[in-house]
GROMACS .gro file of C-alpha atoms in nm:
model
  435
    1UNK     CA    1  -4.531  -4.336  -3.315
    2UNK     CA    2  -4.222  -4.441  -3.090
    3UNK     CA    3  -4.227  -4.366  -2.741
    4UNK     CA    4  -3.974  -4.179  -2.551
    5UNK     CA    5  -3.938  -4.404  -2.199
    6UNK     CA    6  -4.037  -4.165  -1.895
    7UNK     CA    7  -3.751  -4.198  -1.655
    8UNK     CA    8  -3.837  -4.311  -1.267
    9UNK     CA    9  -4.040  -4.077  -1.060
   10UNK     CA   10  -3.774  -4.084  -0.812
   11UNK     CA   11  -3.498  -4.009  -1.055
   12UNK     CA   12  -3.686  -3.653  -1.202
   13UNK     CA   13  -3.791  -3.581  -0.829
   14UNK     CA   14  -3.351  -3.591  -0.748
   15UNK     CA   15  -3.301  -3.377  -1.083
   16UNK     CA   16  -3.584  -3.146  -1.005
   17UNK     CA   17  -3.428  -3.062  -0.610
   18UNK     CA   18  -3.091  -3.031  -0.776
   19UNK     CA   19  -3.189  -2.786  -1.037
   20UNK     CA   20  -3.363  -2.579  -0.763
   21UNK     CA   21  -3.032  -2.644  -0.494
   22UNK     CA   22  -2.808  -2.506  -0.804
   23UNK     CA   23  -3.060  -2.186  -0.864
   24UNK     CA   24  -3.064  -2.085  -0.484
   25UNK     CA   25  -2.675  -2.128  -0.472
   26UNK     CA   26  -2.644  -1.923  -0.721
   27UNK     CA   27  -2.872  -1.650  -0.648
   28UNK     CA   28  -2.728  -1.624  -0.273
   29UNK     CA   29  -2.394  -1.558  -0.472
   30UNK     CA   30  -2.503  -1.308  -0.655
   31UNK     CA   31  -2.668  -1.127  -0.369
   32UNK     CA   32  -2.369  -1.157  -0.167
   33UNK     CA   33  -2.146  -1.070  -0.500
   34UNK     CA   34  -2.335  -0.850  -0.701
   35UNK     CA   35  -2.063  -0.834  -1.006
   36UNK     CA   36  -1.985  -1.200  -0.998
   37UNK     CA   37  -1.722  -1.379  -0.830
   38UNK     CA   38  -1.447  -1.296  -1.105
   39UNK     CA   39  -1.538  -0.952  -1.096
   40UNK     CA   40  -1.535  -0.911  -0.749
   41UNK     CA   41  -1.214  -1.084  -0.730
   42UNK     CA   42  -1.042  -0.858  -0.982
   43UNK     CA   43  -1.176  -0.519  -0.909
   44UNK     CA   44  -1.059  -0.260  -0.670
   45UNK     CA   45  -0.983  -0.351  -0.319
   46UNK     CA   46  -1.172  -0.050  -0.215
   47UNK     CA   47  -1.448   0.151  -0.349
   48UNK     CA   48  -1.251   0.469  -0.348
   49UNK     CA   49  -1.097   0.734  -0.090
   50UNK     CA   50  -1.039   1.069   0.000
   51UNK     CA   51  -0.874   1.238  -0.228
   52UNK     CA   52  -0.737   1.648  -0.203
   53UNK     CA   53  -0.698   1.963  -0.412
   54UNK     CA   54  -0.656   2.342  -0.405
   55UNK     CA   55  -0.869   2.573  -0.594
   56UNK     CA   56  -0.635   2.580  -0.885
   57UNK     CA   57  -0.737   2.496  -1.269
   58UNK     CA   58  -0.494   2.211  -1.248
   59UNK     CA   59  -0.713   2.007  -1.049
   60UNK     CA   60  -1.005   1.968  -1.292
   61UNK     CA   61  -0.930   1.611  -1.382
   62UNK     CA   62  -0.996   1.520  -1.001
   63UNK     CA   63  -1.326   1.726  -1.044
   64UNK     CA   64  -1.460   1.613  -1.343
   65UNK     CA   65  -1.385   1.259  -1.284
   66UNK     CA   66  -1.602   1.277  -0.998
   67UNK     CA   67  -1.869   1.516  -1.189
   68UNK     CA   68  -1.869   1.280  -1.496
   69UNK     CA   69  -1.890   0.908  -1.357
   70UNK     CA   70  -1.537   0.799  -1.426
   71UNK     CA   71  -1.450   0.719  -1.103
   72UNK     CA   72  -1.806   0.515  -1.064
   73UNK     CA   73  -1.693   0.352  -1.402
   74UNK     CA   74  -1.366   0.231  -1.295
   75UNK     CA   75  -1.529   0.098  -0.933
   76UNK     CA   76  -1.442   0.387  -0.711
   77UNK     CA   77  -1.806   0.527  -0.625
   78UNK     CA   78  -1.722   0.635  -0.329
   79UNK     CA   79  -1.440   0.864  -0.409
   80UNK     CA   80  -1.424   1.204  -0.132
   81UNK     CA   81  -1.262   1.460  -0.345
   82UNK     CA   82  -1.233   1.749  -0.079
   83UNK     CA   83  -1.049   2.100  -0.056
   84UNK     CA   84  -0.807   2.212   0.094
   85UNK     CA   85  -0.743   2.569   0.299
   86UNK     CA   86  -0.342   2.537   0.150
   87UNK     CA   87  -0.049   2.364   0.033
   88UNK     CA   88   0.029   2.357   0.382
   89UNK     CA   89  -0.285   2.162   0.518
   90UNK     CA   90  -0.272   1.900   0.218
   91UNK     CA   91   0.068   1.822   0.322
   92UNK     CA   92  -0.055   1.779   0.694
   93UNK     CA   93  -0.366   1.584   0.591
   94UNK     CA   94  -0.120   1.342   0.366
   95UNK     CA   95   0.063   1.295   0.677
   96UNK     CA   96  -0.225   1.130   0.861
   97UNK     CA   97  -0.420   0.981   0.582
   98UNK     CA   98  -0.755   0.814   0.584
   99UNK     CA   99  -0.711   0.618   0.866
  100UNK     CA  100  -0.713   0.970   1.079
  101UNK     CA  101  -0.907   1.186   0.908
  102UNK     CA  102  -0.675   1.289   0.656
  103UNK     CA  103  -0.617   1.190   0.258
  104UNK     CA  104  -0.477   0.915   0.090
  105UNK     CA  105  -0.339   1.146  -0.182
  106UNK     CA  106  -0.456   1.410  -0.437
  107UNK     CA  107  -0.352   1.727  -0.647
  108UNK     CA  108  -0.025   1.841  -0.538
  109UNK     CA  109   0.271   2.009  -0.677
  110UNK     CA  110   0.527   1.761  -0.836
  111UNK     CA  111   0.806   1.890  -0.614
  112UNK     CA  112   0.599   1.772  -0.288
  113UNK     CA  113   0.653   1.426  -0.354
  114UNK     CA  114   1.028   1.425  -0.332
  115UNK     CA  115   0.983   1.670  -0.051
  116UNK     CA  116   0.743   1.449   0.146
  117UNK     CA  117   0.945   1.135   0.095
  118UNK     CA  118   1.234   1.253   0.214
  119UNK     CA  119   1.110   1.452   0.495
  120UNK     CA  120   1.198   1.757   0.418
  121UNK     CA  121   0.915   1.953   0.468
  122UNK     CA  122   0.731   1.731   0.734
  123UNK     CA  123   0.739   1.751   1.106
  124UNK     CA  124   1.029   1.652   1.263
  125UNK     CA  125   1.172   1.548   0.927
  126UNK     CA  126   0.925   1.257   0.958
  127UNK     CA  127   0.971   1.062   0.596
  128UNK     CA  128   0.603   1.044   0.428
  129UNK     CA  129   0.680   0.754   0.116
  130UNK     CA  130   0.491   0.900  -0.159
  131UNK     CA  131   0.413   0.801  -0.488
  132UNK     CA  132   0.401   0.988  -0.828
  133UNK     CA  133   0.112   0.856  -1.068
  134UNK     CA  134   0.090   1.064  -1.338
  135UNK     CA  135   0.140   1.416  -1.432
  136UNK     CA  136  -0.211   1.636  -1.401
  137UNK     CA  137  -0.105   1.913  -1.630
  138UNK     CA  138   0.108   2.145  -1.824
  139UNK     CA  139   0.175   2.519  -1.840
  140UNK     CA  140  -0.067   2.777  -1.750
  141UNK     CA  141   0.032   2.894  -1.436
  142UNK     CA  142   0.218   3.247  -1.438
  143UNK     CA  143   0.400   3.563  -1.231
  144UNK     CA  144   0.269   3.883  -1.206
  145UNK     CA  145   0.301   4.179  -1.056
  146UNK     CA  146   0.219   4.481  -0.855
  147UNK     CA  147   0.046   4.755  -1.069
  148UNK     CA  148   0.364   4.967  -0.847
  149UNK     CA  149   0.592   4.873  -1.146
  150UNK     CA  150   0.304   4.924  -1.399
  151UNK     CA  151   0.553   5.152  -1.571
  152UNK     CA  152   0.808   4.885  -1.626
  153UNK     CA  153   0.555   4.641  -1.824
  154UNK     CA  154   0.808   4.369  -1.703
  155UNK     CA  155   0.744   4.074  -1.926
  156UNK     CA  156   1.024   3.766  -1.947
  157UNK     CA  157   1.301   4.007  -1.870
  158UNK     CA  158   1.294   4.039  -1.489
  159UNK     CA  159   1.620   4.255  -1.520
  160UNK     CA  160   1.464   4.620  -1.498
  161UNK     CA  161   1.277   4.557  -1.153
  162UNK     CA  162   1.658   4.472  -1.009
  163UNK     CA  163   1.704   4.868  -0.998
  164UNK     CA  164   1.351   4.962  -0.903
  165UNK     CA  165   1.407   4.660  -0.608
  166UNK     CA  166   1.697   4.870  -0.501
  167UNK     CA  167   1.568   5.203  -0.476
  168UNK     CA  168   1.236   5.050  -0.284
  169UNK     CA  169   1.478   4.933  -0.018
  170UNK     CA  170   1.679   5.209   0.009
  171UNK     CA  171   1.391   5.400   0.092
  172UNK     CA  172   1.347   5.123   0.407
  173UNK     CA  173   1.050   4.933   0.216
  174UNK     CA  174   1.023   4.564   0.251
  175UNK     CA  175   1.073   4.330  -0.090
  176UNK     CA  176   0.834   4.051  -0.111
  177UNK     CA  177   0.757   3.768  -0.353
  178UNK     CA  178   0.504   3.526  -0.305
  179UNK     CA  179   0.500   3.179  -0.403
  180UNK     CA  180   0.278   2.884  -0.230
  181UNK     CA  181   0.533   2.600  -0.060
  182UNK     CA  182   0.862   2.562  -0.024
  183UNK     CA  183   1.031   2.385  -0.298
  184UNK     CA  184   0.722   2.334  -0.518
  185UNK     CA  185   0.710   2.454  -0.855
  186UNK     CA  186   0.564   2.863  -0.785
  187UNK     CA  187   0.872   2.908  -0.603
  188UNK     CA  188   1.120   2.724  -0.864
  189UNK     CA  189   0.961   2.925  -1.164
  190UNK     CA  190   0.970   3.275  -0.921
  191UNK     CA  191   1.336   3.228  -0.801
  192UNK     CA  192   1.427   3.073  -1.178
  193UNK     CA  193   1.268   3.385  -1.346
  194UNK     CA  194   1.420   3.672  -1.077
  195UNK     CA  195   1.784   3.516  -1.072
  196UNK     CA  196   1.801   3.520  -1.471
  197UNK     CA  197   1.723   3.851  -1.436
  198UNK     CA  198   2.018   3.932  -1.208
  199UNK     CA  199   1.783   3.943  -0.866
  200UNK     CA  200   1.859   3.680  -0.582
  201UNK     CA  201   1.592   3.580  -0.435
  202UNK     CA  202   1.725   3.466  -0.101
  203UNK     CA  203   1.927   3.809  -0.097
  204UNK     CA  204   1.751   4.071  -0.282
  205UNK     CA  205   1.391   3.974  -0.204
  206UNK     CA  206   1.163   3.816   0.042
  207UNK     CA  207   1.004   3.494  -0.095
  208UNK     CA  208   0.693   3.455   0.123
  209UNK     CA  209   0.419   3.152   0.108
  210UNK     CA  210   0.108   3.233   0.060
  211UNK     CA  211  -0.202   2.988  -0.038
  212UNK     CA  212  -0.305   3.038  -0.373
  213UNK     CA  213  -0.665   3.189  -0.302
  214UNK     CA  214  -0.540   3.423  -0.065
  215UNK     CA  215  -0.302   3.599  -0.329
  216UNK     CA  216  -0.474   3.835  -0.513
  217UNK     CA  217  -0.622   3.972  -0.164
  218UNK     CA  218  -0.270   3.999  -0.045
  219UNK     CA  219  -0.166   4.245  -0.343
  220UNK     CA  220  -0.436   4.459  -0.323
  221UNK     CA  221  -0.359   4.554   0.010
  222UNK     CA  222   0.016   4.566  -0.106
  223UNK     CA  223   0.196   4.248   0.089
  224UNK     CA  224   0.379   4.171  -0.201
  225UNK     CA  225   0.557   4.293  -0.506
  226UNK     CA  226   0.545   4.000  -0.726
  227UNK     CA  227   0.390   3.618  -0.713
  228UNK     CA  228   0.388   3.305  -0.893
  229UNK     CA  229   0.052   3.081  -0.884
  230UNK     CA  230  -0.193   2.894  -1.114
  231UNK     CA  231  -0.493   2.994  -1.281
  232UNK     CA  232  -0.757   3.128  -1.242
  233UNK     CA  233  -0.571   3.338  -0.957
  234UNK     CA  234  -0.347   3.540  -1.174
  235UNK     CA  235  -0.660   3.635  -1.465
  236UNK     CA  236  -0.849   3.733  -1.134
  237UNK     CA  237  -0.578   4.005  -1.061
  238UNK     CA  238  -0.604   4.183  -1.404
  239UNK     CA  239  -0.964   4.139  -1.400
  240UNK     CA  240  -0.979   4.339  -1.074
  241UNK     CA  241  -0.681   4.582  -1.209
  242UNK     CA  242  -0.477   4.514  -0.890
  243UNK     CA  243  -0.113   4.418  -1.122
  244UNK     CA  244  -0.039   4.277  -1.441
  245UNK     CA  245   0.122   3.896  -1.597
  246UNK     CA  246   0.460   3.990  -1.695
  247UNK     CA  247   0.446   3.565  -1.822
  248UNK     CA  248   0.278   3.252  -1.801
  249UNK     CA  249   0.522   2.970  -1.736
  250UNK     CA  250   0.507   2.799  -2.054
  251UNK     CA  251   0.685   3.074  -2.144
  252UNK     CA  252   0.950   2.991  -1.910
  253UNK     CA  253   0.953   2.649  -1.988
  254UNK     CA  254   0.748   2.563  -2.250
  255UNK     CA  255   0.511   2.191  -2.187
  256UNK     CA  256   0.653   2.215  -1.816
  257UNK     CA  257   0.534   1.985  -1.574
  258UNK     CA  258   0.335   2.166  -1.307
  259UNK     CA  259   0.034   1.911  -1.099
  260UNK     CA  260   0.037   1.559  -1.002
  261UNK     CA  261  -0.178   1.306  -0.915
  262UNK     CA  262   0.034   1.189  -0.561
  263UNK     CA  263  -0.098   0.910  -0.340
  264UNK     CA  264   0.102   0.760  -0.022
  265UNK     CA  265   0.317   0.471  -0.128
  266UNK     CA  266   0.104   0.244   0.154
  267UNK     CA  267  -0.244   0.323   0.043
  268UNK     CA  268  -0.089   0.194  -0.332
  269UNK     CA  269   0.094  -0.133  -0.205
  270UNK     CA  270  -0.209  -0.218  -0.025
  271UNK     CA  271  -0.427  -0.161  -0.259
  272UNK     CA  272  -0.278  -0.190  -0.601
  273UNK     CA  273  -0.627  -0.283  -0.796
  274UNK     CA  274  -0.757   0.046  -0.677
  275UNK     CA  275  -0.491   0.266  -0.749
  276UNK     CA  276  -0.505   0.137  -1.118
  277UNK     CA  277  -0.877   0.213  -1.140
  278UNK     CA  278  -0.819   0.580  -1.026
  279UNK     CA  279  -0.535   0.627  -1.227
  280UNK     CA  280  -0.766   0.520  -1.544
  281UNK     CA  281  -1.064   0.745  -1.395
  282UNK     CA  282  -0.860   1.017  -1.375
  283UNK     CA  283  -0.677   0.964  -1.738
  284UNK     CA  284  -1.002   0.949  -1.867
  285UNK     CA  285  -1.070   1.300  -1.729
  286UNK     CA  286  -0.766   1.421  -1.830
  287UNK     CA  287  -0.846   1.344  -2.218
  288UNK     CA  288  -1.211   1.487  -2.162
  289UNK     CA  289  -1.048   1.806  -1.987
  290UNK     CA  290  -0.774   1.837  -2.325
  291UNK     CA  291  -1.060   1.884  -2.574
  292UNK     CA  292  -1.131   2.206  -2.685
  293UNK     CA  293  -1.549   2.135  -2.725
  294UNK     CA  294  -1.535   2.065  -2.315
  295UNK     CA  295  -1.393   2.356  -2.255
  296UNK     CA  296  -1.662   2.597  -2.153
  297UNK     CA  297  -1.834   2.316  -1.959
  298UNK     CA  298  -1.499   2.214  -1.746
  299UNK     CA  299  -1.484   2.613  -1.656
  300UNK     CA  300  -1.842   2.627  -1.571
  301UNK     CA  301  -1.854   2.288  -1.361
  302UNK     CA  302  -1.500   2.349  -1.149
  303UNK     CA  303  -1.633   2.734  -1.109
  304UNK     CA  304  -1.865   2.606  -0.900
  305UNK     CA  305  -1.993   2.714  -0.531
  306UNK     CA  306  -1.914   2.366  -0.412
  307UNK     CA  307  -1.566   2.363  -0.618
  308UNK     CA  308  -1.383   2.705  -0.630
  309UNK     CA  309  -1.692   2.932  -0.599
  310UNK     CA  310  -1.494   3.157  -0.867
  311UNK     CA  311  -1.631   3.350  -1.195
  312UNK     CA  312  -1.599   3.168  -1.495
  313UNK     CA  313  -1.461   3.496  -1.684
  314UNK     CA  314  -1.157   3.437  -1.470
  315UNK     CA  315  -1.129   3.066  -1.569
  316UNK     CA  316  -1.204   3.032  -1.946
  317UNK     CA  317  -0.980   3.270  -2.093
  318UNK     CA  318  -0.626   3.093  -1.995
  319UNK     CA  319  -0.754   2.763  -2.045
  320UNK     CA  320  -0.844   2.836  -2.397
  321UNK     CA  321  -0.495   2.988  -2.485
  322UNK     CA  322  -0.624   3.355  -2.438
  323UNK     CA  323  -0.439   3.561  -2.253
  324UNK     CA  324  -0.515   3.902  -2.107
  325UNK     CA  325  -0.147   3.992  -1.966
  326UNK     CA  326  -0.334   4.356  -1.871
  327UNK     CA  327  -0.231   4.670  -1.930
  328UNK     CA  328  -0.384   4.654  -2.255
  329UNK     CA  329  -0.150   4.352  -2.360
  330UNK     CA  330  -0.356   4.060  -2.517
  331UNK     CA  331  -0.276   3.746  -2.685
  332UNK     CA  332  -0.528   3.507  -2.834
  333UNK     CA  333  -0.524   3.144  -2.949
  334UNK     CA  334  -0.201   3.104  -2.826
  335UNK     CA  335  -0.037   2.791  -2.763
  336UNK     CA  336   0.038   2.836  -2.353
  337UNK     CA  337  -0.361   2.713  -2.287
  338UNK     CA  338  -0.372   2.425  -1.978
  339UNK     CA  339  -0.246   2.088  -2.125
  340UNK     CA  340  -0.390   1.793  -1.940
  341UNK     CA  341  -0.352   1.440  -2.126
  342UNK     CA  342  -0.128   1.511  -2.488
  343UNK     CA  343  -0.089   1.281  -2.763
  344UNK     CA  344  -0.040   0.961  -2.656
  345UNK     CA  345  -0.104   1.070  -2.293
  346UNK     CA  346   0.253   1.246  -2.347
  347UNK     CA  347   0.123   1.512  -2.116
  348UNK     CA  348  -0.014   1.310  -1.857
  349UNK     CA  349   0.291   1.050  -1.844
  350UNK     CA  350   0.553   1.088  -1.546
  351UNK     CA  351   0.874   1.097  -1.708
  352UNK     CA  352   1.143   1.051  -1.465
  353UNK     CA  353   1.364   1.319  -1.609
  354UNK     CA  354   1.143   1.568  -1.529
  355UNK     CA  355   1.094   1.463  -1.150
  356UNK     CA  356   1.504   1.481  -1.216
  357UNK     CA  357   1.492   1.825  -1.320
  358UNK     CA  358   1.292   1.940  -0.968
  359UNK     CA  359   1.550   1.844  -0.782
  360UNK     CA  360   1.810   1.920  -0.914
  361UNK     CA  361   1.645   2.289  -0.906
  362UNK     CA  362   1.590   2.262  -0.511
  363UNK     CA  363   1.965   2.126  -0.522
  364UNK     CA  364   2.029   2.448  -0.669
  365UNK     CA  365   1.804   2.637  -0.339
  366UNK     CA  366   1.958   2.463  -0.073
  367UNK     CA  367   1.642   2.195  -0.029
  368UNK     CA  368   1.860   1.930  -0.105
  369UNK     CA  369   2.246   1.864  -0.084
  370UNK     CA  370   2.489   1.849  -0.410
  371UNK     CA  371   2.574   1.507  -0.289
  372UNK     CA  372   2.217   1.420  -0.262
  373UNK     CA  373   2.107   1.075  -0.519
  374UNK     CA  374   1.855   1.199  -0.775
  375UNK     CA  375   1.815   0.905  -0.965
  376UNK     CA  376   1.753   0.661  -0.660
  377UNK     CA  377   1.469   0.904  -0.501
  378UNK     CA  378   1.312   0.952  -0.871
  379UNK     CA  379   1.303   0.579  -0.890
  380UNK     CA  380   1.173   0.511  -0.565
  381UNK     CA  381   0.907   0.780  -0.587
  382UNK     CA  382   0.802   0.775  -0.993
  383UNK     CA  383   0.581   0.503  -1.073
  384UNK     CA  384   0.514   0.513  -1.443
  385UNK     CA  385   0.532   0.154  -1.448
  386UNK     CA  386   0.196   0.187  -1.306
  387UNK     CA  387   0.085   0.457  -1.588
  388UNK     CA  388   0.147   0.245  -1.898
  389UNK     CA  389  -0.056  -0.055  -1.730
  390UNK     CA  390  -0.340   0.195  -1.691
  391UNK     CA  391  -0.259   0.324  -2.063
  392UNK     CA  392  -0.283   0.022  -2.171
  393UNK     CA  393  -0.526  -0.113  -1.973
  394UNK     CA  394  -0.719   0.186  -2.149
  395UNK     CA  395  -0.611   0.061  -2.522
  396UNK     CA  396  -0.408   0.401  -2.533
  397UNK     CA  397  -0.189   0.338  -2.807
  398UNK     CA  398   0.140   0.577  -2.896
  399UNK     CA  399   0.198   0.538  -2.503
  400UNK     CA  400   0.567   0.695  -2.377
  401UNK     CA  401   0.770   0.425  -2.242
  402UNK     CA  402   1.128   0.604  -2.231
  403UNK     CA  403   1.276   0.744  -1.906
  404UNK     CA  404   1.342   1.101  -2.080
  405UNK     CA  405   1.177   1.344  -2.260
  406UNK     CA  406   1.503   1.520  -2.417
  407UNK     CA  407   1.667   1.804  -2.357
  408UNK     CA  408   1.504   2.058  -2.219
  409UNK     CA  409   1.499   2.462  -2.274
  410UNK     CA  410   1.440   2.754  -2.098
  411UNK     CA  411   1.364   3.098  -2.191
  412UNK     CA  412   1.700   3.214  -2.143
  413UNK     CA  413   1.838   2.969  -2.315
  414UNK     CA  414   1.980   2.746  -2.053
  415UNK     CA  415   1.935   2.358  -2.139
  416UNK     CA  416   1.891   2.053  -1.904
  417UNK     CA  417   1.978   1.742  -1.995
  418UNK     CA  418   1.874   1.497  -1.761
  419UNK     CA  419   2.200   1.265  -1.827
  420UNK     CA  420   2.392   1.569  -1.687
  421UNK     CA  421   2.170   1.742  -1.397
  422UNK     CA  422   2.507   1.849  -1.251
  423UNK     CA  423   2.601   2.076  -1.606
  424UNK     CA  424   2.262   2.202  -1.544
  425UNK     CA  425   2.333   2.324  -1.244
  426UNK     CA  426   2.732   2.485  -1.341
  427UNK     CA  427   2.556   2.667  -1.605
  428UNK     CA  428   2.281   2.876  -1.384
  429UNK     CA  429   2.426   3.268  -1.385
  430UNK     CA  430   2.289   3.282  -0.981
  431UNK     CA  431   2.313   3.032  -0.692
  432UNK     CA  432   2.592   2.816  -0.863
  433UNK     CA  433   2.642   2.478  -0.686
  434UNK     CA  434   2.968   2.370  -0.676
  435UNK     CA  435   3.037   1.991  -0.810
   0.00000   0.00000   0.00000
């Protein structure tokens, strides 16, 4: 037998204390690190914040990426997703963000970003730099109106309400429309829908703001003779027989942009880790939201006390593609259900010409001048540089990477083409804008 030498008592003592130093040093780090030092080092700067929404279908990405873990996945588990009384009181709560009791962003209308950037809608014309991250949704919002004109069964032809408009105000009545902010999308599809049927809406017709909860209440008791909001407000209306859908606004614009997922531009530069976690938390929501198994479940988790306390008869229906337009008009398995994430994320992408198209539209309503720079506040605001790292980040593959979706069509024909928003804007039959 050969012996193995023992080394020095002194030596295996040193190795021993070492070994035990090492162990100590290392379990102190991962007390004070939990995930590791690399980990720690390369996740989120935060562990989430506060984050808005209105009681509108559109925001169901925000809720079920709270209800579902995906923010906790990405390293946001303390995300605040909290509602808001109206477009109004987001926009105020943006203004003074976490830091004083406010949000850092949320679930707004597209529109709002360009509008808060530029201080257009913010007190004393205060800029607010905002940030687009991706697109929430697509479609499945709608006008409809007063069972007064129940005898018109207006549908995409807003034409035959011009004369029954008239003859209401001849008799003294006041002409209202509702939509729910200034320059957002309700009031572009509203005014883009009465003009092309001969009606000007800042001549003809009031266009009121109301928040989108409050609507169907206001048409019972008669404030208003037509609106333009999302689901689930307008199937709540011909489930209560108050009016009628004369269209959903993917038959306007079919796959139009509608929600966004809008943060201030300083809670993103400071925290840039964090924004790309919940921009991949809510992306994954967005894909679970756009399958037709999760459908039922989405409707019965954002109808909710603590979410929109709403039925979820007045949810599922729209979301599915099934469309009671009342009056005994029905449509089933259409294609104008809520798109939320698209193939390839195509859906959930912020292409640039579409933030084009909005304002070129308020161009068209006075929010902005004819002289005004599109393309510079689109490329200030739109950051889908950030969306295809989180796409990819994600292994999405078949990700969008172009500027532009195409051209564009409307129901009546009229075509955008985001190389020429100025054309767009010659061709429109009301409110021409002379370039």
């Amino acid at each position: 037998m050969i012996s193995t030498p023992r080394a020095p008592r002194s030596t295996r003592r040193r190795f021993l204390r070492d070994v035990a130093n090492t162990a100590a040093l290392l379990a102190a780090a991962k007390a004070a690190l939990p995930a590791g030092a690399f980990a720690q080092g390369a996740g989120p700067e935060v562990k989430g914040t506060k984050l808005g929404y209105i009681a509108l279908t559109d925001a169901s990405p925000l809720i079920i990426a709270k209800e579902k873990g995906f923010y906790d996945k990405h390293g946001l588990p303390d995300m605040d997703i909290a509602k808001q009384a109206s477009w109004g009181a987001t926009r105020d709560n943006m203004a003074l963000g976490t830091e004083r009791n406010g949000i850092d962003g949320g679930h707004i209308l597209r529109p709002k970003t360009h509008l808060y950037a530029t201080g257009k809608v913010m007190q004393n014309n205060q800029p607010l730099p905002m940030y687009t991250l991706l697109n929430l949704n697509e479609d499945c919002q709608a006008i409809s109106v007063s069972n007064e004109y129940k005898d018109l069964k207006i549908e995409k032809d807003a034409s035959p309400l011009k004369a029954a408009f008239e003859r209401k105000k001849a008799q003294g009545k006041e002409l209202t429309a509702a939509m729910t902010f200034p320059g957002g999308t309700h009031d572009l599809w509203i005014r883009y829908w009465l003009a092309a049927g001969g009606i000007d809406p800042d001549t003809d017709i009031k266009v009121i703001t109301v928040p989108p909860p409050q609507m169907v209440a206001n048409m019972k008791v008669g404030n208003m003779d037509c609106f333009c909001v999302g689901e689930p407000w307008n199937e709540q209306l011909v489930n209560q027989n108050i009016g009628y859908t004369a269209l959903t606004t993917g038959e306007l614009w079919f796959r139009h942009p509608e929600k966004i997922l809008g943060m201030r531009a300083d809670w993103v530069d400071k925290s840039p880790r964090a924004a790309k976690a919940l921009m991949m938390a809510v992306m994954e929501a967005q894909q679970w939201c756009d399958k037709p198994e999760n459908k039922d479940e989405m409707a019965a988790i954002i109808g909710r006390r603590q979410w929109f306390n709403v039925p979820v008869p007045d949810i599922i229906g729209r979301i599915k593609g099934d469309i009671n337009y009342g009056l005994g008009r029905t449509a089933k398995g259409t294609n104008l259900y809520m798109k939320f994430w698209g193939e390839g994320g195509s859906t959930s992408y912020p292409w640039k010409s579409l933030d084009t198209w909005f304002v070129t539209e308020n161009i068209r309503w006075g929010k902005f001048d004819p002289s005004f720079d599109i393309k510079a506040l689109v490329d200030k605001t739109n950051r889908s540089d950030l969306w295809i790292e989180a796409a990819k980040t994600l292994g999405v593959s078949g990700i969008p990477t172009a500027d532009s979706r195409g051209v564009e069509t409307f129901f009546d024909g009229v075509k955008f083409d985001p190389a020429d928003p100025m054309a767009y804007l010659r061709a429109q039959r009301i409110k021409r804008v002379t370039v």
